[in-house]
């Protein structure tokens, strides 16, 4: 069964790099340009995991995570942050909002695939 991943980042090049990495491993990938776009997309289809940036226009990663988790149907969907942010305080806020992991950009493709494989159980 193909697992579906939603990639949320305001950088086109980062979205493309993540999507290419995941697609090469057989994942079905959808992309969103920011947290608000991700919320809109997640209302129309379900995902097995979400990778999100923190700093984005309109709705940042924390805001997205909190709004996404507010819907009971989304409680079990793993959310992993992929951000340039490294401060412990923001990671704690992400964890409190329902994120299960935090990776720092630039990302290592094999590490990304390993993390996603673990969270979706492949």
PDB file of C-alpha atoms in Angstrom, residues 50-111:
ATOM      1  CA  UNK A  50       3.138  15.364   7.326  1.00  0.00           C
ATOM      2  CA  UNK A  51       6.479  17.126   7.008  1.00  0.00           C
ATOM      3  CA  UNK A  52       6.242  20.822   7.728  1.00  0.00           C
ATOM      4  CA  UNK A  53       8.490  23.849   7.870  1.00  0.00           C
ATOM      5  CA  UNK A  54       8.116  26.247  10.804  1.00  0.00           C
ATOM      6  CA  UNK A  55       8.564  29.714   9.301  1.00  0.00           C
ATOM      7  CA  UNK A  56       5.993  30.313   6.564  1.00  0.00           C
ATOM      8  CA  UNK A  57       3.657  33.147   5.546  1.00  0.00           C
ATOM      9  CA  UNK A  58      -0.063  33.145   6.432  1.00  0.00           C
ATOM     10  CA  UNK A  59       0.160  30.219   8.892  1.00  0.00           C
ATOM     11  CA  UNK A  60       3.422  28.885  10.350  1.00  0.00           C
ATOM     12  CA  UNK A  61       4.185  25.285  11.248  1.00  0.00           C
ATOM     13  CA  UNK A  62       3.075  25.614  14.878  1.00  0.00           C
ATOM     14  CA  UNK A  63      -0.206  27.217  13.876  1.00  0.00           C
ATOM     15  CA  UNK A  64      -0.782  24.534  11.289  1.00  0.00           C
ATOM     16  CA  UNK A  65       0.031  21.766  13.765  1.00  0.00           C
ATOM     17  CA  UNK A  66      -2.392  23.146  16.360  1.00  0.00           C
ATOM     18  CA  UNK A  67      -5.219  23.663  13.846  1.00  0.00           C
ATOM     19  CA  UNK A  68      -4.627  20.267  12.213  1.00  0.00           C
ATOM     20  CA  UNK A  69      -4.670  18.486  15.578  1.00  0.00           C
ATOM     21  CA  UNK A  70      -7.916  20.240  16.548  1.00  0.00           C
ATOM     22  CA  UNK A  71      -9.757  17.914  14.166  1.00  0.00           C
ATOM     23  CA  UNK A  72     -10.238  14.522  15.867  1.00  0.00           C
ATOM     24  CA  UNK A  73      -9.677  12.641  12.589  1.00  0.00           C
ATOM     25  CA  UNK A  74      -6.117  13.982  12.474  1.00  0.00           C
ATOM     26  CA  UNK A  75      -4.986  12.991  15.946  1.00  0.00           C
ATOM     27  CA  UNK A  76      -3.027   9.930  14.795  1.00  0.00           C
ATOM     28  CA  UNK A  77      -1.277  11.496  11.815  1.00  0.00           C
ATOM     29  CA  UNK A  78       2.457  11.930  12.535  1.00  0.00           C
ATOM     30  CA  UNK A  79       3.827  15.446  12.015  1.00  0.00           C
ATOM     31  CA  UNK A  80       7.572  16.003  11.614  1.00  0.00           C
ATOM     32  CA  UNK A  81       9.050  19.498  11.457  1.00  0.00           C
ATOM     33  CA  UNK A  82      11.857  20.181   8.981  1.00  0.00           C
ATOM     34  CA  UNK A  83      13.167  23.646   9.727  1.00  0.00           C
ATOM     35  CA  UNK A  84      16.232  25.842  10.047  1.00  0.00           C
ATOM     36  CA  UNK A  85      15.120  26.588  13.609  1.00  0.00           C
ATOM     37  CA  UNK A  86      17.185  24.847  16.285  1.00  0.00           C
ATOM     38  CA  UNK A  87      16.042  26.494  19.542  1.00  0.00           C
ATOM     39  CA  UNK A  88      14.827  24.070  22.188  1.00  0.00           C
ATOM     40  CA  UNK A  89      11.906  26.359  23.065  1.00  0.00           C
ATOM     41  CA  UNK A  90      10.357  26.134  19.589  1.00  0.00           C
ATOM     42  CA  UNK A  91      10.890  22.369  19.517  1.00  0.00           C
ATOM     43  CA  UNK A  92       9.091  22.123  22.874  1.00  0.00           C
ATOM     44  CA  UNK A  93       6.206  24.178  21.479  1.00  0.00           C
ATOM     45  CA  UNK A  94       6.019  21.897  18.447  1.00  0.00           C
ATOM     46  CA  UNK A  95       5.953  18.827  20.664  1.00  0.00           C
ATOM     47  CA  UNK A  96       3.213  20.390  22.781  1.00  0.00           C
ATOM     48  CA  UNK A  97       1.257  21.126  19.584  1.00  0.00           C
ATOM     49  CA  UNK A  98       1.426  17.474  18.589  1.00  0.00           C
ATOM     50  CA  UNK A  99       4.584  17.061  16.502  1.00  0.00           C
ATOM     51  CA  UNK A 100       6.498  13.820  16.972  1.00  0.00           C
ATOM     52  CA  UNK A 101       9.830  14.834  15.463  1.00  0.00           C
ATOM     53  CA  UNK A 102      12.104  17.686  14.456  1.00  0.00           C
ATOM     54  CA  UNK A 103      14.745  17.667  11.728  1.00  0.00           C
ATOM     55  CA  UNK A 104      17.075  20.537  10.818  1.00  0.00           C
ATOM     56  CA  UNK A 105      17.673  21.851   7.294  1.00  0.00           C
ATOM     57  CA  UNK A 106      19.567  21.147   5.207  1.00  0.00           C
ATOM     58  CA  UNK A 107      18.328  17.591   5.381  1.00  0.00           C
ATOM     59  CA  UNK A 108      20.064  14.333   4.599  1.00  0.00           C
ATOM     60  CA  UNK A 109      17.943  12.331   2.151  1.00  0.00           C
ATOM     61  CA  UNK A 110      18.636   8.959   3.784  1.00  0.00           C
ATOM     62  CA  UNK A 111      17.865  10.327   7.239  1.00  0.00           C
TER      63      UNK A 111
END
